[in-house]
Short mmCIF file of N, CA and C in Angstrom, two decimals:
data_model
loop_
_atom_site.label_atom_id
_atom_site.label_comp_id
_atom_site.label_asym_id
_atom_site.label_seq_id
_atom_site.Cartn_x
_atom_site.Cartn_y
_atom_site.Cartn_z
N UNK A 1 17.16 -2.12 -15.87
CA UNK A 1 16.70 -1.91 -17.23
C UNK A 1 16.71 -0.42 -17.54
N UNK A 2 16.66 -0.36 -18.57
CA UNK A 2 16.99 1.41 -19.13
C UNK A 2 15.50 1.40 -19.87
N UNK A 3 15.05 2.72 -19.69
CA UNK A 3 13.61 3.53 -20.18
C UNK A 3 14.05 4.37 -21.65
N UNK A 4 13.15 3.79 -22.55
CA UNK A 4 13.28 4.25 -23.40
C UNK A 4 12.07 5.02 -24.15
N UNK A 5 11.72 6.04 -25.24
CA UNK A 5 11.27 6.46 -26.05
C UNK A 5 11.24 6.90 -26.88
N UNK A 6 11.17 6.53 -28.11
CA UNK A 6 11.02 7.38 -29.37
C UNK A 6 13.21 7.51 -29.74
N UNK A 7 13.64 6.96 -29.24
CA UNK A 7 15.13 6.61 -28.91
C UNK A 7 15.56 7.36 -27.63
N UNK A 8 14.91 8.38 -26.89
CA UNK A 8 15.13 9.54 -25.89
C UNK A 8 15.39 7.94 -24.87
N UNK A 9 16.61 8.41 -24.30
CA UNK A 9 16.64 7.70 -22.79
C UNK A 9 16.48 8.95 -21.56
N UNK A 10 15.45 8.45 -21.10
CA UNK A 10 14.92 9.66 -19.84
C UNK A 10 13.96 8.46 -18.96
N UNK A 11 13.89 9.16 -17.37
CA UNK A 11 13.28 8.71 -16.90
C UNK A 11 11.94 9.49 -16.03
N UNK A 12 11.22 9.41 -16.02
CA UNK A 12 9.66 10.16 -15.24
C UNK A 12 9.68 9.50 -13.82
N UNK A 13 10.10 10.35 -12.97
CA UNK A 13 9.68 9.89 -11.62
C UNK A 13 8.37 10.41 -11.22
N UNK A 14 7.56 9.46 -10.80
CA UNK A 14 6.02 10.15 -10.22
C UNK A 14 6.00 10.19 -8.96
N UNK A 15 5.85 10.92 -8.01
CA UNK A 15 5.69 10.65 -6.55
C UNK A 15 4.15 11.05 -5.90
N UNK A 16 4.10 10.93 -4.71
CA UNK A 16 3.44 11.11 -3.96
C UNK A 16 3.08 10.50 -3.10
N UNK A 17 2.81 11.04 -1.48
CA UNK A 17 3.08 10.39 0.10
C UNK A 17 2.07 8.57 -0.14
N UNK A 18 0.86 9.20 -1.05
CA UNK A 18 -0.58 8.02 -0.74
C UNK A 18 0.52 6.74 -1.81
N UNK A 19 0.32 5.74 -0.90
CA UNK A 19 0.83 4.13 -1.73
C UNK A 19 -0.19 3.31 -2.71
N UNK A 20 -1.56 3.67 -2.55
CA UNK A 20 -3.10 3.30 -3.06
C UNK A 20 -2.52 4.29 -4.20
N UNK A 21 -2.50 5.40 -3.89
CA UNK A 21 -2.53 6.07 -5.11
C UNK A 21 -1.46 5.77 -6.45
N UNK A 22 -0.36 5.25 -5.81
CA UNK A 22 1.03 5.30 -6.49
C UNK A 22 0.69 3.95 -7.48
N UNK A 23 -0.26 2.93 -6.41
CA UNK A 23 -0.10 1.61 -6.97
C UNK A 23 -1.04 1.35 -8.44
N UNK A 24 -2.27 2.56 -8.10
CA UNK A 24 -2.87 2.47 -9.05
C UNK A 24 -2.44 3.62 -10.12
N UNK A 25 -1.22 4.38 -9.91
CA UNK A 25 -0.75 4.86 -11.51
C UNK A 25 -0.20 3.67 -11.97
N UNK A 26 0.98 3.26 -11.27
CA UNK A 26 1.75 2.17 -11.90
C UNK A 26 0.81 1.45 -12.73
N UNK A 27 -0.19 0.88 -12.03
CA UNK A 27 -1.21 -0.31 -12.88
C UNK A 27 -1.24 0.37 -14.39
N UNK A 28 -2.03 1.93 -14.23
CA UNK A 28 -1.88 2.36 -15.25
C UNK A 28 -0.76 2.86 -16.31
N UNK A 29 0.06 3.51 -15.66
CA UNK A 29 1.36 3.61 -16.50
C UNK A 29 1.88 2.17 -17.43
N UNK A 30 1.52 0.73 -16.23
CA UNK A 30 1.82 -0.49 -17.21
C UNK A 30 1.08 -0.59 -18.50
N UNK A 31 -0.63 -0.15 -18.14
CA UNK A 31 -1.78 -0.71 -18.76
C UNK A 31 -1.56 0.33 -20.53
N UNK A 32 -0.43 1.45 -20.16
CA UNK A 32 0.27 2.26 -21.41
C UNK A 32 1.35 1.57 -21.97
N UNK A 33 2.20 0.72 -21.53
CA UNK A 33 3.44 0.31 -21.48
C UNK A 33 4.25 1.91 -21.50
N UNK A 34 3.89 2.54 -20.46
CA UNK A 34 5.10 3.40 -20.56
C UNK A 34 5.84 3.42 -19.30
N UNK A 35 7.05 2.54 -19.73
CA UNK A 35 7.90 2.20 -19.00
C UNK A 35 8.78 2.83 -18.61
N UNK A 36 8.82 4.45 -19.26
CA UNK A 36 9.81 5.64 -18.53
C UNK A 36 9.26 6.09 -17.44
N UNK A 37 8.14 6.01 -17.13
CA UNK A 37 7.30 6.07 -15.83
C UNK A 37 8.06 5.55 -14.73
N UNK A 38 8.35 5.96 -13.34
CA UNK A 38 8.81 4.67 -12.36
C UNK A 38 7.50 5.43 -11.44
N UNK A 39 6.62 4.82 -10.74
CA UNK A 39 5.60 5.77 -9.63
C UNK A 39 6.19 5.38 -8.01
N UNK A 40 6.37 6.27 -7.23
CA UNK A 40 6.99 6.03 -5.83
C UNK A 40 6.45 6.69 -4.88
N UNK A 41 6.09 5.64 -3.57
CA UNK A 41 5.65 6.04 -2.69
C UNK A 41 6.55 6.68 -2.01
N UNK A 42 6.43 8.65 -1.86
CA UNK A 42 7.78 8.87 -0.92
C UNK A 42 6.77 10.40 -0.57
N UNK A 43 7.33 11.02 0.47
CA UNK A 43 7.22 12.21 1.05
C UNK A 43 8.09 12.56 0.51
N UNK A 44 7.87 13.60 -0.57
CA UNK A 44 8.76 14.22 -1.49
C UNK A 44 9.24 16.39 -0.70
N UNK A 45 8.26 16.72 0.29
CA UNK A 45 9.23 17.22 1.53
C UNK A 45 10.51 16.88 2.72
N UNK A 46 10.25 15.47 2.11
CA UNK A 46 11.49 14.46 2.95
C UNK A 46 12.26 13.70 2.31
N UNK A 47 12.73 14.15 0.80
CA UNK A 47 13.37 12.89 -0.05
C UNK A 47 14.47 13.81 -0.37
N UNK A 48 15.45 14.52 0.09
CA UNK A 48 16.54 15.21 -0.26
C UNK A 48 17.73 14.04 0.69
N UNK A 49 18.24 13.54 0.06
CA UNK A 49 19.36 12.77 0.82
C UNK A 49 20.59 13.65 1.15
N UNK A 50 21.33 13.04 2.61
CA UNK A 50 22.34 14.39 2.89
C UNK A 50 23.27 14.14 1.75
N UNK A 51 24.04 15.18 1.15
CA UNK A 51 25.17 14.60 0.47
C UNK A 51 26.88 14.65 0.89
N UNK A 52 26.74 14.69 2.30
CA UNK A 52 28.03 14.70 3.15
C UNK A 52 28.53 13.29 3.45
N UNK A 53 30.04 13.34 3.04
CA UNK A 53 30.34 11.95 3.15
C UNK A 53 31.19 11.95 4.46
N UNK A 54 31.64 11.61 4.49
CA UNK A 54 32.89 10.49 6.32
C UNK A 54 33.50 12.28 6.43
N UNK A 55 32.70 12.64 7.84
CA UNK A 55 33.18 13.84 9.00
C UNK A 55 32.79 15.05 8.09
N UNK A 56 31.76 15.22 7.39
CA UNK A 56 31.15 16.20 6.79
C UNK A 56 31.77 16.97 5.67
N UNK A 57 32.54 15.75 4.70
CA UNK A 57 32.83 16.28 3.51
C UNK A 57 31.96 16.10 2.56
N UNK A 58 32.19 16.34 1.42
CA UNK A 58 31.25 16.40 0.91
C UNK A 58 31.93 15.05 -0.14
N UNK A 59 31.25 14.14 -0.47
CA UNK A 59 31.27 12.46 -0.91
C UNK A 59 31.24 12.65 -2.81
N UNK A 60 32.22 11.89 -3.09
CA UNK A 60 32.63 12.27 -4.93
C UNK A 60 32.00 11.10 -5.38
N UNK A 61 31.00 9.93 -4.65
CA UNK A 61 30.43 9.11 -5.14
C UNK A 61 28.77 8.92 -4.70
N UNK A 62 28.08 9.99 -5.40
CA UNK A 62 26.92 10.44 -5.27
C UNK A 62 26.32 9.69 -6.25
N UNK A 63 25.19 8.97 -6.24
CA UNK A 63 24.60 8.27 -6.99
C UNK A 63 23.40 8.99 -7.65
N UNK A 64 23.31 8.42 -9.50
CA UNK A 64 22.20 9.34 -10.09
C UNK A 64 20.86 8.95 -9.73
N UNK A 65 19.86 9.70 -10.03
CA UNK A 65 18.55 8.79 -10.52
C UNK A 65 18.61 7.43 -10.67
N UNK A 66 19.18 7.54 -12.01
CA UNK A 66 19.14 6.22 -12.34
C UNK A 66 20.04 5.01 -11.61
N UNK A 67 20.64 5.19 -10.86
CA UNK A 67 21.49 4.24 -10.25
C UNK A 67 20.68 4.14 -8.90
N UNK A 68 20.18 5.01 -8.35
CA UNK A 68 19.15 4.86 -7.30
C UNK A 68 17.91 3.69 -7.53
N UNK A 69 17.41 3.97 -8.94
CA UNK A 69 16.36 3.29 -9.19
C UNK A 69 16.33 1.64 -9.70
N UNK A 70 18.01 1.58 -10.42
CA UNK A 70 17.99 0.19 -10.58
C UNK A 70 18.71 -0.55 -9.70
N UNK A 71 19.20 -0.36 -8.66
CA UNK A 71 19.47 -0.56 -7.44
C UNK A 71 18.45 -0.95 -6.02
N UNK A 72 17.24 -0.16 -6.45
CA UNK A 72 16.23 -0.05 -5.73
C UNK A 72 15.54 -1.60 -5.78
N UNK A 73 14.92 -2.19 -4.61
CA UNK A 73 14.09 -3.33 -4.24
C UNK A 73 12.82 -2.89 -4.39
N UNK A 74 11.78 -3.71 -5.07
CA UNK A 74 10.86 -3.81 -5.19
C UNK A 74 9.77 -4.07 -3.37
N UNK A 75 8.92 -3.46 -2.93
CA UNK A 75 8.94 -3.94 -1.78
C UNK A 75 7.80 -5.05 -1.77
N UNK A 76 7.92 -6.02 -1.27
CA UNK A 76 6.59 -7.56 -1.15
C UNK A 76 5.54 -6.68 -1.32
N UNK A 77 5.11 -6.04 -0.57
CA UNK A 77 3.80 -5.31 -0.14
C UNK A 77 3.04 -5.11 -1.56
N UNK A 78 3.63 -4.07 -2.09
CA UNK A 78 2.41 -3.89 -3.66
C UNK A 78 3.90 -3.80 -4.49
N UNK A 79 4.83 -3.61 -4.73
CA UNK A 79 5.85 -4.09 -5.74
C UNK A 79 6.26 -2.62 -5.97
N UNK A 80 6.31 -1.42 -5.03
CA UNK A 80 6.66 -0.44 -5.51
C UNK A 80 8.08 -0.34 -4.98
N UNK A 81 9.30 0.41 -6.08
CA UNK A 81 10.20 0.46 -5.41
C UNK A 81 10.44 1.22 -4.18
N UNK A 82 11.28 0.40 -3.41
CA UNK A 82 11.60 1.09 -1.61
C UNK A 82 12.88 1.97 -1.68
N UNK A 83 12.37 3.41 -2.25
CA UNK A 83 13.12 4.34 -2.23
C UNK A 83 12.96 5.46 -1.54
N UNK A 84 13.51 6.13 -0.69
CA UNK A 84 13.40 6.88 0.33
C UNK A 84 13.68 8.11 -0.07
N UNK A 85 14.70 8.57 -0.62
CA UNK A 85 15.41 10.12 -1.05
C UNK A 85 16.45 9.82 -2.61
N UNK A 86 16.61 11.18 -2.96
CA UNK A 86 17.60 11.35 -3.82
C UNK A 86 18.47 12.49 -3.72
N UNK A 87 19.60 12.17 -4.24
CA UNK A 87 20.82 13.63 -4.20
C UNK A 87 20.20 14.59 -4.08
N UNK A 88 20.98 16.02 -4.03
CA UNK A 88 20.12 17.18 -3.98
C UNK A 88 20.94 18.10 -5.33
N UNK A 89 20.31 18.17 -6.04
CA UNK A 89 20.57 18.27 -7.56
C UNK A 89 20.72 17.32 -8.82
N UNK A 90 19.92 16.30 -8.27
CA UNK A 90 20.47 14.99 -9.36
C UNK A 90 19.23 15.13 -10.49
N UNK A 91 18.14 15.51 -10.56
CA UNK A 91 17.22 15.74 -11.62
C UNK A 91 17.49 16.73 -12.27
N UNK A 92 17.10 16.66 -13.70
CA UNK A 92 17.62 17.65 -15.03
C UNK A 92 16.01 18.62 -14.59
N UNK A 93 14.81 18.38 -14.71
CA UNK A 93 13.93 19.04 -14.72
C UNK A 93 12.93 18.49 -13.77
N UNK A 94 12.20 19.45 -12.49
CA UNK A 94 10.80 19.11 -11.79
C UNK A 94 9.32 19.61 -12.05
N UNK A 95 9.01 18.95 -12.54
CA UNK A 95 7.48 19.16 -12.86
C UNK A 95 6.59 19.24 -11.45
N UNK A 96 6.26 20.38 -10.52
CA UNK A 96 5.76 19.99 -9.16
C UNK A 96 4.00 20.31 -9.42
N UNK A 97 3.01 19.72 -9.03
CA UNK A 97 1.84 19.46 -9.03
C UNK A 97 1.71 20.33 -7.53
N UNK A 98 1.93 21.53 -6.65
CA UNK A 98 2.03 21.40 -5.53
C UNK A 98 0.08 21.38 -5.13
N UNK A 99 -0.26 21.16 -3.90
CA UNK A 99 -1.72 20.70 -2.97
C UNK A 99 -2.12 22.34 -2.98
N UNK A 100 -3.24 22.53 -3.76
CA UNK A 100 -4.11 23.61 -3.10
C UNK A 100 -4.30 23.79 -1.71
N UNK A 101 -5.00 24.82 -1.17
CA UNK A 101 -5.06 25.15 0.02
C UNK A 101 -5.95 24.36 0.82
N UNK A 102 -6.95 23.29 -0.10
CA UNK A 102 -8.03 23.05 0.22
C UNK A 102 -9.43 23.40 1.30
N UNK A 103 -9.29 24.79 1.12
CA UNK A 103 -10.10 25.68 1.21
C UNK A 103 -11.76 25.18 0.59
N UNK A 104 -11.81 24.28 -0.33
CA UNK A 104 -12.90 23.96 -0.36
C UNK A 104 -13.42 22.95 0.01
N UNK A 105 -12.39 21.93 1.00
CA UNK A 105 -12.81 20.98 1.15
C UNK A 105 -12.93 20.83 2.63
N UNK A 106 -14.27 21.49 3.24
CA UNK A 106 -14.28 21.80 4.88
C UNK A 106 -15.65 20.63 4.89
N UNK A 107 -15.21 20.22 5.93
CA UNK A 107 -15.93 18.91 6.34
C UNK A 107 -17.38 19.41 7.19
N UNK A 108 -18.17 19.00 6.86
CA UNK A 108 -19.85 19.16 7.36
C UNK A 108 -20.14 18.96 8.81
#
């Protein structure tokens, strides 16, 4: 299916490692109907896919975002898609949220 808004076709990838966390944006992203949303459980320090094809050339059939995502299986578990990595340049723009130092959060 294709994501639409306002006529804009774009898609919002949300990530982050926690699956609790991912499952309960999705709930919410549904509970918006905003369906340009996709939320994914991934280690996004580990989601660069190689892009070398057969004896380390480099492969002329690199798949986008979007062909990653509607391609992608839903997994039994909580219904998030089972996507692991993407190209390395295939997003137009990254919005990164990066983890404070958590410096304030020292345990008693």
């Amino acid at each position: 299916s294709r994501y639409y808004n306002n006529n804009q076709d774009f898609i919002i990838v949300a990530c982050d490692k926690s699956r609790s966390k991912m499952v309960k944006a999705r709930n919410f992203f549904d509970s918006m109907n905003a369906t340009c949303i996709v939320p994914l459980a991934l280690d996004t320090t580990k989601c660069v896919a190689d892009d070398g094809g057969e004896n380390g050339e480099s492969s002329s059939v690199l798949k986008s975002v979007e062909e990653i995502i509607t391609q992608a299986k839903p997994t039994k578990k909580d219904g998030l898609l089972n996507i692991k990595s993407f190209y390395p340049e295939s997003f137009h723009r990254i919005l990164l949220d990066p983890p404070c130092s958590a410096l304030g959060l020292r345990p008693k």
